[in-house]
Amino acid sequence: MKLVWLIVVSVMAVVISQRFWMPSLEFSHLWRTVSYHGFTNNYGRNNDKFINGLLPPGFDQKSCLSRYQLNLIRKPSPHKPSFPLLSKLRRYEALHRRCGPNSPSFRQAIVRLTSPTNSTAPSDDCKYIVILTRDGLGNRILSILSAFFYALISNRVILINRGNTLEDLFCEPFLESSWLLPSDFPLRDKFGSFRQSFPESFGNILRNGMRKETIEDSPPPYLYLHLSHDAGDYDKLFYCDRQQNLLKKVPWLIMETNNYLVPAIFLVSSFRQELNELFPAKDTVFHHLGRYLFHPKNDVWGLILRSYKPYVARANEMVGIQIRIFGSESGSIQDQMKQILACTQKKKLLPETELSSAEKADSSTSQKVKVVLVTSLNSQYSETLKEMYWEHPTVDGEMVAVYQPSHEGVQSSDSRIHNRKALAEMYLLSLSDVLVTSDWSTFGYVAQGLAGVKPWMLYKAEDKVFWALQHWLKYKTSKEGGDDWPCRQAVSMEPCLQVPPVCDCDEMKRMDGGKVLPYVIHCEDASWGLKLG
């Protein structure tokens, strides 16, 4: 009898485990694909699709395959989100459901926005920040994450202005509510006139001497915050405690930026204690929030998988090289290629090649494969690398395979397919073990933050002076033991705020934001900029 009972219990346990623990067919299929290509064996990926609790369960997996599948092909991140951050995100999600578009609270807020003096709508504690993005995809991603970071710390609901094809790129990150601003939002017609010179911008109001009591006693229904690259000193008073106290009273904030504002928000002393609890490791802000917020839509996920399966998945190690040449730069492609090779070979990121074209005798099946993923508008860099490693064996016998998904020629920030390819390449780069990026490039900033790695940054050839100084730098390196040419490793994986506040909050005197807090430092690629480190 005991034996029969034991068999019954065992069968029930198997049935229950199959019912509740067997992964979906989609995940099983993907995992078989990943294992087939050797990714699990070589890279040690795991099946933590919720990223240590960062992502909430409950989403329809088919509508956004990347939300959980992407984490199955990434290395497990060594950076764990703090419990206070996880709790804060769950509270924010509840706030977004209660106050987001189509909710009764949202409709009340719209009524008060359009009729602030005559409204009889009941009071509510829902406040909003609407983000207007601009420029390239990297800038827009940094802008959205900055606005969400501010929304999180100031208890506001983030809404993204439609346009620039953003709604075609990312899945909705919040359950049961949208983060897209409704197309019939009453202020949309004014967005085109919002700029630094807009008379009713917060910076201009402060410049014209509006008294504190004016906003405190009779707060306006909305304020425009101009925090783009051309923001002035008064616009940047946004980062001061006194001004933050005023902004608490305003239900709607319309923010325009093309920057990563997070380092400067850390300078606001009233936010500091909570930020220290949320992010005990300061250089993980973009890493955690980027992985939480941004999930490529299925069309983009298809582009990622079609590159990942035949090319990336076979790697024992992947080196990502992101090349961004700005219009003002000089120097030929050959000069730039020399810089890339000098960086990757001097820093032992890529192996050197033999002069002989004969392959080494060892053709063992255990031979390591290093995949080099190149992203650039130009195909000549990857073609040069591919030809070099095809014609000559490496000195250590390692196999090097070079792959470039696309080469668009020119940046087309308003093209849907161009942005899809760009986003796919950012995410492919984020699978890299090692990253080489271009100075000043927001594309590179996004990839390094998602990857959670400190990139090797190529010095920017801004003008011919760089090339004249190149030989002097080589001399300094060889004579004095310096190790800074032609690239250097970033101190953290965080992006750079390239237009930081430079004025003291109280006296409008010049100040250095990089000397206020030990973890807010100057950037490697923009010495005047600020980053978390």
Short mmCIF file of C-alpha atoms in Angstrom, two decimals:
data_model
loop_
_atom_site.label_atom_id
_atom_site.label_comp_id
_atom_site.label_asym_id
_atom_site.label_seq_id
_atom_site.Cartn_x
_atom_site.Cartn_y
_atom_site.Cartn_z
CA MET A 1 0.00 0.00 0.00
CA LYS A 2 2.84 2.35 0.88
CA LEU A 3 4.47 1.61 -2.47
CA VAL A 4 1.25 2.43 -4.36
CA TRP A 5 0.89 5.68 -2.42
CA LEU A 6 4.50 6.60 -3.17
CA ILE A 7 3.95 6.01 -6.89
CA VAL A 8 0.77 8.15 -6.88
CA VAL A 9 2.55 11.03 -5.11
CA SER A 10 5.49 10.83 -7.52
CA VAL A 11 3.22 10.94 -10.57
CA MET A 12 1.31 13.92 -9.16
CA ALA A 13 4.59 15.75 -8.49
CA VAL A 14 5.70 15.24 -12.08
CA VAL A 15 2.34 16.46 -13.44
CA ILE A 16 2.37 19.54 -11.22
CA SER A 17 5.94 20.39 -12.14
CA GLN A 18 5.12 20.04 -15.84
CA ARG A 19 2.02 22.21 -15.44
CA PHE A 20 3.55 25.05 -13.48
CA TRP A 21 7.26 25.05 -14.22
CA MET A 22 7.66 24.01 -17.84
CA PRO A 23 8.71 27.06 -19.87
CA SER A 24 6.59 28.18 -22.79
CA LEU A 25 7.23 26.72 -26.22
CA GLU A 26 8.74 30.04 -27.30
CA PHE A 27 11.33 30.00 -24.54
CA SER A 28 12.01 26.26 -24.98
CA HIS A 29 12.56 26.77 -28.69
CA LEU A 30 14.85 29.74 -28.12
CA TRP A 31 16.82 27.88 -25.47
CA ARG A 32 17.32 24.91 -27.83
CA THR A 33 18.50 27.35 -30.48
CA VAL A 34 20.93 29.02 -28.08
CA SER A 35 22.28 25.66 -26.85
CA TYR A 36 22.67 24.44 -30.43
CA HIS A 37 24.96 27.34 -31.24
CA GLY A 38 27.06 26.71 -28.16
CA PHE A 39 26.16 29.95 -26.41
CA THR A 40 25.18 28.36 -23.10
CA ASN A 41 28.34 26.28 -22.99
CA ASN A 42 30.69 29.06 -23.98
CA TYR A 43 29.08 31.99 -22.24
CA GLY A 44 27.25 30.45 -19.29
CA ARG A 45 23.97 32.28 -19.91
CA ASN A 46 21.21 31.58 -17.41
CA ASN A 47 17.43 31.56 -17.50
CA ASP A 48 16.79 34.48 -15.17
CA LYS A 49 14.30 36.19 -17.46
CA PHE A 50 13.18 38.61 -14.73
CA ILE A 51 16.73 39.96 -14.08
CA ASN A 52 16.80 39.44 -10.31
CA GLY A 53 13.28 40.85 -9.93
CA LEU A 54 13.88 43.96 -12.04
CA LEU A 55 11.15 43.01 -14.53
CA PRO A 56 7.61 42.33 -13.27
CA PRO A 57 5.73 39.22 -14.44
CA GLY A 58 2.32 39.35 -16.07
CA PHE A 59 3.02 40.64 -19.59
CA ASP A 60 1.81 38.88 -22.71
CA GLN A 61 5.04 37.30 -23.93
CA LYS A 62 4.02 37.00 -27.58
CA SER A 63 3.37 40.72 -27.91
CA CYS A 64 6.93 41.56 -26.83
CA LEU A 65 9.26 38.59 -27.25
CA SER A 66 12.39 40.51 -26.28
CA ARG A 67 11.15 41.45 -22.80
CA TYR A 68 12.11 38.09 -21.33
CA GLN A 69 13.93 36.30 -24.17
CA LEU A 70 16.73 38.83 -24.43
CA ASN A 71 17.86 38.06 -20.90
CA LEU A 72 18.22 34.38 -21.81
CA ILE A 73 21.02 35.16 -24.27
CA ARG A 74 22.82 37.71 -22.13
CA LYS A 75 25.45 36.95 -19.59
CA PRO A 76 24.07 37.16 -16.07
CA SER A 77 24.81 40.68 -14.90
CA PRO A 78 27.15 40.97 -11.90
CA HIS A 79 25.25 44.15 -10.98
CA LYS A 80 22.22 43.36 -8.85
CA PRO A 81 19.39 45.89 -8.35
CA SER A 82 18.90 46.96 -4.75
CA PHE A 83 15.77 45.97 -2.85
CA PRO A 84 14.78 49.67 -2.42
CA LEU A 85 14.98 50.08 -6.21
CA LEU A 86 12.78 47.04 -6.83
CA SER A 87 10.24 48.35 -4.30
CA LYS A 88 10.34 51.81 -5.87
CA LEU A 89 9.69 50.36 -9.34
CA ARG A 90 6.70 48.36 -8.10
CA ARG A 91 5.26 51.51 -6.48
CA TYR A 92 5.86 53.48 -9.66
CA GLU A 93 4.04 50.84 -11.72
CA ALA A 94 1.03 51.19 -9.43
CA LEU A 95 1.20 54.98 -9.79
CA HIS A 96 1.34 54.72 -13.57
CA ARG A 97 -1.71 52.44 -13.63
CA ARG A 98 -3.65 54.85 -11.43
CA CYS A 99 -2.60 58.07 -13.19
CA GLY A 100 -1.73 56.98 -16.73
CA PRO A 101 -3.66 57.69 -19.94
CA ASN A 102 -7.35 56.68 -19.97
CA SER A 103 -7.54 56.58 -16.18
CA PRO A 104 -10.09 58.77 -14.33
CA SER A 105 -7.19 60.60 -12.66
CA PHE A 106 -5.67 61.41 -16.05
CA ARG A 107 -8.93 62.79 -17.36
CA GLN A 108 -9.24 65.00 -14.27
CA ALA A 109 -5.68 66.24 -14.78
CA ILE A 110 -6.49 67.15 -18.40
CA VAL A 111 -9.53 69.11 -17.26
CA ARG A 112 -7.44 71.09 -14.79
CA LEU A 113 -4.79 71.67 -17.46
CA THR A 114 -7.28 73.16 -19.92
CA SER A 115 -9.37 75.05 -17.34
CA PRO A 116 -7.06 75.65 -14.37
CA THR A 117 -9.14 78.43 -12.79
CA ASN A 118 -12.69 77.26 -13.44
CA SER A 119 -12.20 73.54 -13.03
CA THR A 120 -14.48 71.75 -10.60
CA ALA A 121 -12.60 68.48 -10.98
CA PRO A 122 -11.61 67.00 -7.63
CA SER A 123 -8.02 67.36 -6.54
CA ASP A 124 -5.65 64.48 -7.19
CA ASP A 125 -2.01 63.84 -6.40
CA CYS A 126 -1.16 62.73 -9.98
CA LYS A 127 1.61 64.82 -11.50
CA TYR A 128 3.26 64.34 -14.87
CA ILE A 129 6.45 64.88 -16.83
CA VAL A 130 6.13 64.87 -20.61
CA ILE A 131 9.41 64.26 -22.43
CA LEU A 132 10.10 65.77 -25.85
CA THR A 133 13.07 64.00 -27.45
CA ARG A 134 15.28 65.21 -30.28
CA ASP A 135 18.26 64.27 -32.48
CA GLY A 136 19.50 60.71 -33.00
CA LEU A 137 18.22 57.51 -31.43
CA GLY A 138 20.98 57.42 -28.82
CA ASN A 139 20.08 60.93 -27.66
CA ARG A 140 16.41 60.02 -27.45
CA ILE A 141 17.04 56.92 -25.38
CA LEU A 142 19.21 58.89 -22.95
CA SER A 143 16.49 61.56 -22.76
CA ILE A 144 13.72 59.10 -21.98
CA LEU A 145 15.73 57.34 -19.30
CA SER A 146 16.62 60.71 -17.74
CA ALA A 147 12.96 61.71 -17.63
CA PHE A 148 11.99 58.39 -16.09
CA PHE A 149 14.77 58.71 -13.50
CA TYR A 150 13.40 62.15 -12.57
CA ALA A 151 9.81 60.84 -12.55
CA LEU A 152 10.88 58.03 -10.22
CA ILE A 153 12.54 60.34 -7.69
CA SER A 154 9.89 63.10 -7.88
CA ASN A 155 6.81 60.82 -7.92
CA ARG A 156 5.62 61.89 -11.34
CA VAL A 157 4.25 59.87 -14.24
CA ILE A 158 6.34 59.87 -17.41
CA LEU A 159 4.65 60.32 -20.80
CA ILE A 160 6.55 60.28 -24.09
CA ASN A 161 5.59 62.56 -26.94
CA ARG A 162 4.78 60.50 -30.02
CA GLY A 163 6.87 60.97 -33.11
CA ASN A 164 10.40 60.22 -34.28
CA THR A 165 9.18 56.61 -34.75
CA LEU A 166 9.78 55.78 -31.06
CA GLU A 167 6.45 54.00 -30.75
CA ASP A 168 7.64 51.61 -33.51
CA LEU A 169 10.75 50.62 -31.59
CA PHE A 170 9.89 49.85 -27.98
CA CYS A 171 7.27 47.79 -26.20
CA GLU A 172 5.19 49.38 -23.47
CA PRO A 173 7.13 48.95 -20.21
CA PHE A 174 4.22 49.28 -17.76
CA LEU A 175 1.38 46.83 -17.25
CA GLU A 176 -2.17 47.96 -18.03
CA SER A 177 -1.20 51.51 -19.04
CA SER A 178 0.65 53.31 -21.80
CA TRP A 179 3.65 55.59 -21.52
CA LEU A 180 2.79 57.33 -24.82
CA LEU A 181 1.23 60.77 -24.65
CA PRO A 182 -2.27 60.66 -26.20
CA SER A 183 -2.39 62.21 -29.66
CA ASP A 184 -5.16 64.61 -28.56
CA PHE A 185 -3.13 66.07 -25.66
CA PRO A 186 -4.19 69.76 -25.43
CA LEU A 187 -0.67 71.24 -25.49
CA ARG A 188 0.62 69.30 -28.49
CA ASP A 189 0.08 72.24 -30.85
CA LYS A 190 2.44 74.33 -28.70
CA PHE A 191 5.31 71.85 -28.70
CA GLY A 192 6.72 73.29 -31.91
CA SER A 193 7.17 76.70 -30.27
CA PHE A 194 8.95 75.32 -27.18
CA ARG A 195 12.62 76.24 -27.28
CA GLN A 196 15.18 78.09 -25.18
CA SER A 197 13.70 81.48 -26.09
CA PHE A 198 10.13 80.46 -25.18
CA PRO A 199 8.96 83.24 -22.83
CA GLU A 200 7.17 80.90 -20.45
CA SER A 201 10.03 78.45 -20.05
CA PHE A 202 11.13 77.90 -16.47
CA GLY A 203 14.56 79.36 -17.22
CA ASN A 204 13.12 82.58 -18.64
CA ILE A 205 10.69 82.90 -15.74
CA LEU A 206 13.62 82.70 -13.32
CA ARG A 207 15.70 85.08 -15.42
CA ASN A 208 12.89 87.64 -15.34
CA GLY A 209 12.76 87.55 -11.56
CA MET A 210 9.51 85.76 -10.83
CA ARG A 211 9.13 85.63 -7.08
CA LYS A 212 9.01 82.32 -5.28
CA GLU A 213 5.60 83.16 -3.85
CA THR A 214 4.11 83.48 -7.33
CA ILE A 215 4.51 79.78 -8.08
CA GLU A 216 3.88 78.64 -4.51
CA ASP A 217 0.62 80.56 -4.09
CA SER A 218 -0.72 80.20 -7.62
CA PRO A 219 1.19 77.47 -9.49
CA PRO A 220 0.78 77.51 -13.28
CA PRO A 221 -0.93 74.49 -14.87
CA TYR A 222 2.33 73.60 -16.64
CA LEU A 223 5.95 74.69 -17.10
CA TYR A 224 8.38 74.06 -19.94
CA LEU A 225 11.89 72.86 -18.99
CA HIS A 226 14.55 73.42 -21.65
CA LEU A 227 17.44 71.09 -20.84
CA SER A 228 18.91 70.39 -24.27
CA HIS A 229 22.52 70.99 -25.32
CA ASP A 230 21.85 74.76 -25.70
CA ALA A 231 20.34 75.19 -22.22
CA GLY A 232 21.43 78.34 -20.42
CA ASP A 233 22.49 78.88 -16.81
CA TYR A 234 18.97 79.77 -15.70
CA ASP A 235 17.55 76.66 -17.40
CA LYS A 236 20.05 74.58 -15.43
CA LEU A 237 18.78 75.94 -12.12
CA PHE A 238 16.46 72.97 -12.50
CA TYR A 239 19.20 71.07 -10.63
CA CYS A 240 18.84 73.24 -7.49
CA ASP A 241 16.85 72.43 -4.36
CA ARG A 242 15.05 75.77 -4.25
CA GLN A 243 13.76 75.38 -7.80
CA GLN A 244 12.81 71.75 -7.21
CA ASN A 245 10.63 72.89 -4.31
CA LEU A 246 8.83 75.24 -6.68
CA LEU A 247 8.37 72.58 -9.34
CA LYS A 248 6.63 70.30 -6.84
CA LYS A 249 3.62 72.62 -7.07
CA VAL A 250 3.28 72.36 -10.87
CA PRO A 251 1.12 69.43 -12.07
CA TRP A 252 2.50 69.25 -15.63
CA LEU A 253 6.19 69.59 -16.59
CA ILE A 254 7.11 69.53 -20.28
CA MET A 255 10.80 68.68 -20.60
CA GLU A 256 12.86 68.84 -23.78
CA THR A 257 16.36 67.40 -23.78
CA ASN A 258 18.83 65.43 -25.85
CA ASN A 259 21.11 64.65 -22.91
CA TYR A 260 21.69 62.22 -20.07
CA LEU A 261 20.65 64.33 -17.08
CA VAL A 262 21.18 61.76 -14.32
CA PRO A 263 24.60 62.93 -13.00
CA ALA A 264 23.32 66.48 -12.43
CA ILE A 265 20.13 65.25 -10.73
CA PHE A 266 22.39 63.54 -8.19
CA LEU A 267 23.63 67.04 -7.28
CA VAL A 268 20.16 67.97 -5.93
CA SER A 269 20.75 67.48 -2.20
CA SER A 270 17.08 66.87 -1.35
CA PHE A 271 17.12 63.77 -3.61
CA ARG A 272 20.44 62.45 -2.40
CA GLN A 273 19.44 60.23 0.51
CA GLU A 274 16.85 58.30 -1.47
CA LEU A 275 19.12 58.04 -4.50
CA ASN A 276 21.85 56.57 -2.31
CA GLU A 277 19.40 53.91 -1.14
CA LEU A 278 18.12 53.15 -4.64
CA PHE A 279 21.58 53.02 -6.23
CA PRO A 280 24.27 52.06 -3.72
CA ALA A 281 26.47 51.39 -6.77
CA LYS A 282 26.20 54.73 -8.53
CA ASP A 283 27.49 53.55 -11.89
CA THR A 284 24.55 51.16 -12.40
CA VAL A 285 21.74 53.69 -12.99
CA PHE A 286 21.56 53.32 -16.76
CA HIS A 287 22.33 49.61 -16.59
CA HIS A 288 19.34 48.83 -14.36
CA LEU A 289 16.84 51.37 -15.68
CA GLY A 290 17.80 50.75 -19.32
CA ARG A 291 17.20 47.01 -18.96
CA TYR A 292 13.96 47.74 -17.12
CA LEU A 293 12.51 50.27 -19.58
CA PHE A 294 13.64 49.43 -23.10
CA HIS A 295 12.40 46.27 -24.77
CA PRO A 296 12.66 46.18 -28.58
CA LYS A 297 9.45 45.41 -30.42
CA ASN A 298 9.11 42.13 -32.28
CA ASP A 299 10.24 43.56 -35.64
CA VAL A 300 13.48 44.80 -34.07
CA TRP A 301 13.86 41.59 -32.07
CA GLY A 302 13.70 39.69 -35.35
CA LEU A 303 16.60 41.76 -36.70
CA ILE A 304 18.58 41.03 -33.54
CA LEU A 305 17.98 37.27 -33.69
CA ARG A 306 18.81 37.06 -37.39
CA SER A 307 22.24 38.46 -36.62
CA TYR A 308 22.68 36.70 -33.30
CA LYS A 309 21.97 33.13 -34.39
CA PRO A 310 24.39 32.73 -37.34
CA TYR A 311 27.11 35.13 -36.20
CA VAL A 312 27.17 36.11 -32.53
CA ALA A 313 26.05 32.83 -30.96
CA ARG A 314 29.13 30.90 -32.09
CA ALA A 315 31.56 33.14 -30.21
CA ASN A 316 33.70 32.16 -27.27
CA GLU A 317 34.17 35.89 -26.87
CA MET A 318 32.68 38.89 -28.62
CA VAL A 319 34.37 42.24 -29.14
CA GLY A 320 32.06 45.07 -30.15
CA ILE A 321 33.57 48.00 -32.06
CA GLN A 322 31.34 51.06 -32.48
CA ILE A 323 32.68 53.71 -34.84
CA ARG A 324 31.08 57.14 -35.07
CA ILE A 325 32.78 59.77 -37.21
CA PHE A 326 31.50 63.29 -36.65
CA GLY A 327 31.32 65.76 -39.51
CA SER A 328 33.96 68.10 -38.12
CA GLU A 329 36.58 65.37 -37.84
CA SER A 330 39.51 65.08 -40.18
CA GLY A 331 41.90 62.30 -40.97
CA SER A 332 41.46 59.60 -43.59
CA ILE A 333 39.76 56.26 -43.06
CA GLN A 334 43.22 54.71 -43.21
CA ASP A 335 44.36 56.92 -40.31
CA GLN A 336 41.27 56.03 -38.31
CA MET A 337 41.77 52.35 -39.08
CA LYS A 338 45.32 52.59 -37.76
CA GLN A 339 43.96 54.08 -34.55
CA ILE A 340 41.43 51.24 -34.16
CA LEU A 341 44.07 48.56 -34.74
CA ALA A 342 46.53 50.27 -32.43
CA CYS A 343 43.90 50.33 -29.70
CA THR A 344 42.56 46.80 -30.07
CA GLN A 345 45.97 45.14 -30.46
CA LYS A 346 47.91 47.20 -27.92
CA LYS A 347 45.23 46.59 -25.29
CA LYS A 348 45.15 42.87 -26.23
CA LEU A 349 41.52 43.04 -27.28
CA LEU A 350 42.23 41.50 -30.70
CA PRO A 351 45.13 39.20 -31.60
CA GLU A 352 47.91 40.25 -33.92
CA THR A 353 48.41 38.41 -37.21
CA GLU A 354 51.32 36.44 -38.64
CA LEU A 355 53.09 37.71 -41.73
CA SER A 356 52.69 34.30 -43.29
CA SER A 357 49.38 33.37 -44.85
CA ALA A 358 49.78 29.69 -43.91
CA GLU A 359 47.49 28.41 -41.17
CA LYS A 360 49.04 26.95 -38.05
CA ALA A 361 49.24 23.16 -37.91
CA ASP A 362 46.86 22.95 -34.96
CA SER A 363 43.37 22.68 -36.40
CA SER A 364 41.78 21.40 -33.20
CA THR A 365 38.01 21.53 -32.92
CA SER A 366 38.50 23.30 -29.58
CA GLN A 367 40.03 26.31 -31.32
CA LYS A 368 38.60 29.49 -29.84
CA VAL A 369 36.44 31.77 -31.95
CA LYS A 370 36.38 35.50 -31.34
CA VAL A 371 33.60 37.39 -33.10
CA VAL A 372 34.16 41.07 -33.86
CA LEU A 373 30.89 42.96 -34.26
CA VAL A 374 31.43 46.28 -36.04
CA THR A 375 28.77 48.99 -36.14
CA SER A 376 29.38 51.98 -38.38
CA LEU A 377 27.72 53.95 -41.14
CA ASN A 378 30.73 52.98 -43.29
CA SER A 379 31.62 49.40 -44.27
CA GLN A 380 35.34 49.99 -44.90
CA TYR A 381 36.40 49.42 -41.29
CA SER A 382 34.85 45.96 -41.07
CA GLU A 383 36.04 45.06 -44.58
CA THR A 384 39.62 45.95 -43.62
CA LEU A 385 39.45 43.85 -40.46
CA LYS A 386 37.77 40.96 -42.27
CA GLU A 387 40.39 40.94 -45.02
CA MET A 388 43.25 41.11 -42.49
CA TYR A 389 42.04 38.12 -40.48
CA TRP A 390 41.10 36.17 -43.61
CA GLU A 391 44.47 36.57 -45.33
CA HIS A 392 46.66 35.99 -42.26
CA PRO A 393 46.49 33.63 -39.26
CA THR A 394 46.60 35.04 -35.76
CA VAL A 395 49.75 34.67 -33.67
CA ASP A 396 47.90 32.71 -30.98
CA GLY A 397 45.92 30.50 -33.35
CA GLU A 398 42.61 32.09 -32.38
CA MET A 399 39.94 32.31 -35.07
CA VAL A 400 38.58 35.82 -35.65
CA ALA A 401 35.29 36.34 -37.48
CA VAL A 402 34.22 39.89 -38.38
CA TYR A 403 30.59 40.85 -38.88
CA GLN A 404 28.83 44.15 -39.60
CA PRO A 405 25.00 44.02 -39.71
CA SER A 406 24.46 47.21 -41.77
CA HIS A 407 26.21 50.21 -43.26
CA GLU A 408 23.66 52.92 -43.94
CA GLY A 409 26.11 55.54 -45.21
CA VAL A 410 24.36 58.47 -43.55
CA GLN A 411 22.34 58.90 -40.38
CA SER A 412 18.59 59.15 -41.06
CA SER A 413 17.04 59.77 -37.65
CA ASP A 414 13.50 60.12 -39.02
CA SER A 415 13.56 56.87 -41.01
CA ARG A 416 11.71 53.97 -39.41
CA ILE A 417 13.85 51.19 -40.87
CA HIS A 418 17.06 53.13 -40.15
CA ASN A 419 16.09 53.46 -36.48
CA ARG A 420 15.13 49.79 -36.28
CA LYS A 421 18.55 48.78 -37.57
CA ALA A 422 20.26 51.23 -35.22
CA LEU A 423 18.39 49.87 -32.21
CA ALA A 424 19.12 46.27 -33.21
CA GLU A 425 22.82 47.10 -33.44
CA MET A 426 22.83 48.78 -30.02
CA TYR A 427 21.41 45.61 -28.52
CA LEU A 428 23.83 43.36 -30.42
CA LEU A 429 26.69 45.48 -29.09
CA SER A 430 25.23 45.09 -25.59
CA LEU A 431 25.98 41.35 -25.81
CA SER A 432 29.71 42.08 -26.09
CA ASP A 433 32.31 40.94 -23.59
CA VAL A 434 34.51 43.88 -24.57
CA LEU A 435 33.46 47.18 -26.14
CA VAL A 436 35.43 49.75 -28.12
CA THR A 437 33.44 52.94 -28.62
CA SER A 438 33.86 56.39 -30.11
CA ASP A 439 34.21 59.48 -27.93
CA TRP A 440 31.09 61.64 -27.61
CA SER A 441 28.83 59.02 -29.19
CA THR A 442 25.46 58.55 -27.49
CA PHE A 443 25.06 55.35 -29.55
CA GLY A 444 28.07 53.97 -27.71
CA TYR A 445 26.80 55.27 -24.36
CA VAL A 446 23.58 53.27 -24.73
CA ALA A 447 25.39 50.06 -25.75
CA GLN A 448 27.86 50.20 -22.86
CA GLY A 449 25.12 50.92 -20.31
CA LEU A 450 22.98 48.00 -21.48
CA ALA A 451 26.02 45.73 -21.63
CA GLY A 452 27.24 46.73 -18.18
CA VAL A 453 30.87 47.02 -19.30
CA LYS A 454 33.46 49.79 -19.17
CA PRO A 455 34.31 50.52 -22.80
CA TRP A 456 37.66 51.31 -24.34
CA MET A 457 37.09 54.78 -25.79
CA LEU A 458 38.77 55.95 -28.99
CA TYR A 459 40.07 59.48 -28.84
CA LYS A 460 38.01 61.78 -31.02
CA ALA A 461 39.84 63.21 -34.02
CA GLU A 462 38.19 66.62 -33.83
CA ASP A 463 40.63 68.38 -36.13
CA LYS A 464 44.08 68.04 -37.62
CA VAL A 465 45.68 68.96 -34.31
CA PHE A 466 44.86 65.44 -33.11
CA TRP A 467 46.85 63.88 -35.88
CA ALA A 468 49.75 66.27 -35.30
CA LEU A 469 49.79 65.36 -31.61
CA GLN A 470 49.55 61.66 -32.33
CA HIS A 471 53.29 61.15 -32.76
CA TRP A 472 54.01 63.18 -29.63
CA LEU A 473 51.64 60.97 -27.66
CA LYS A 474 53.37 57.88 -29.01
CA TYR A 475 56.67 59.33 -27.83
CA LYS A 476 55.29 60.05 -24.36
CA THR A 477 53.88 56.54 -24.16
CA SER A 478 57.17 54.85 -25.03
CA LYS A 479 59.43 57.13 -22.96
CA GLU A 480 57.42 57.73 -19.82
CA GLY A 481 55.34 54.60 -19.49
CA GLY A 482 52.00 56.26 -20.27
CA ASP A 483 49.24 54.01 -21.53
CA ASP A 484 46.65 56.46 -22.80
CA TRP A 485 47.08 56.32 -26.57
CA PRO A 486 45.17 55.64 -28.78
CA CYS A 487 42.29 54.72 -26.47
CA ARG A 488 41.64 54.50 -22.74
CA GLN A 489 39.18 52.55 -20.65
CA ALA A 490 36.27 54.41 -19.10
CA VAL A 491 36.10 54.52 -15.32
CA SER A 492 32.46 53.45 -15.38
CA MET A 493 29.77 52.18 -17.74
CA GLU A 494 27.61 55.27 -17.21
CA PRO A 495 26.90 57.75 -20.04
CA CYS A 496 28.23 61.31 -19.92
CA LEU A 497 26.22 64.49 -19.40
CA GLN A 498 27.99 66.72 -21.90
CA VAL A 499 26.29 70.01 -20.86
CA PRO A 500 26.31 70.01 -17.05
CA PRO A 501 25.31 72.88 -14.73
CA VAL A 502 28.20 75.26 -14.17
CA CYS A 503 26.62 77.81 -11.81
CA ASP A 504 26.26 77.77 -8.04
CA CYS A 505 22.58 77.55 -7.11
CA ASP A 506 22.58 80.45 -4.64
CA GLU A 507 24.89 83.10 -6.06
CA MET A 508 25.05 82.19 -9.77
CA LYS A 509 28.82 81.94 -9.52
CA ARG A 510 30.80 79.49 -11.60
CA MET A 511 31.28 76.13 -9.94
CA ASP A 512 32.69 72.73 -10.87
CA GLY A 513 30.04 70.03 -10.53
CA GLY A 514 32.79 67.40 -10.65
CA LYS A 515 34.05 68.50 -7.23
CA VAL A 516 30.78 68.36 -5.28
CA LEU A 517 30.41 64.60 -4.75
CA PRO A 518 33.07 61.87 -4.96
CA TYR A 519 30.96 59.78 -7.34
CA VAL A 520 30.05 62.62 -9.75
CA ILE A 521 33.19 62.99 -11.84
CA HIS A 522 34.33 64.44 -15.15
CA CYS A 523 33.93 62.40 -18.32
CA GLU A 524 36.81 60.81 -20.19
CA ASP A 525 35.66 62.07 -23.58
CA ALA A 526 34.28 65.48 -22.55
CA SER A 527 36.44 66.89 -19.77
CA TRP A 528 33.81 69.52 -18.91
CA GLY A 529 31.01 66.92 -18.72
CA LEU A 530 29.82 64.90 -15.72
CA LYS A 531 29.24 61.19 -15.19
CA LEU A 532 28.68 58.79 -12.33
CA GLY A 533 31.67 56.71 -11.37
#
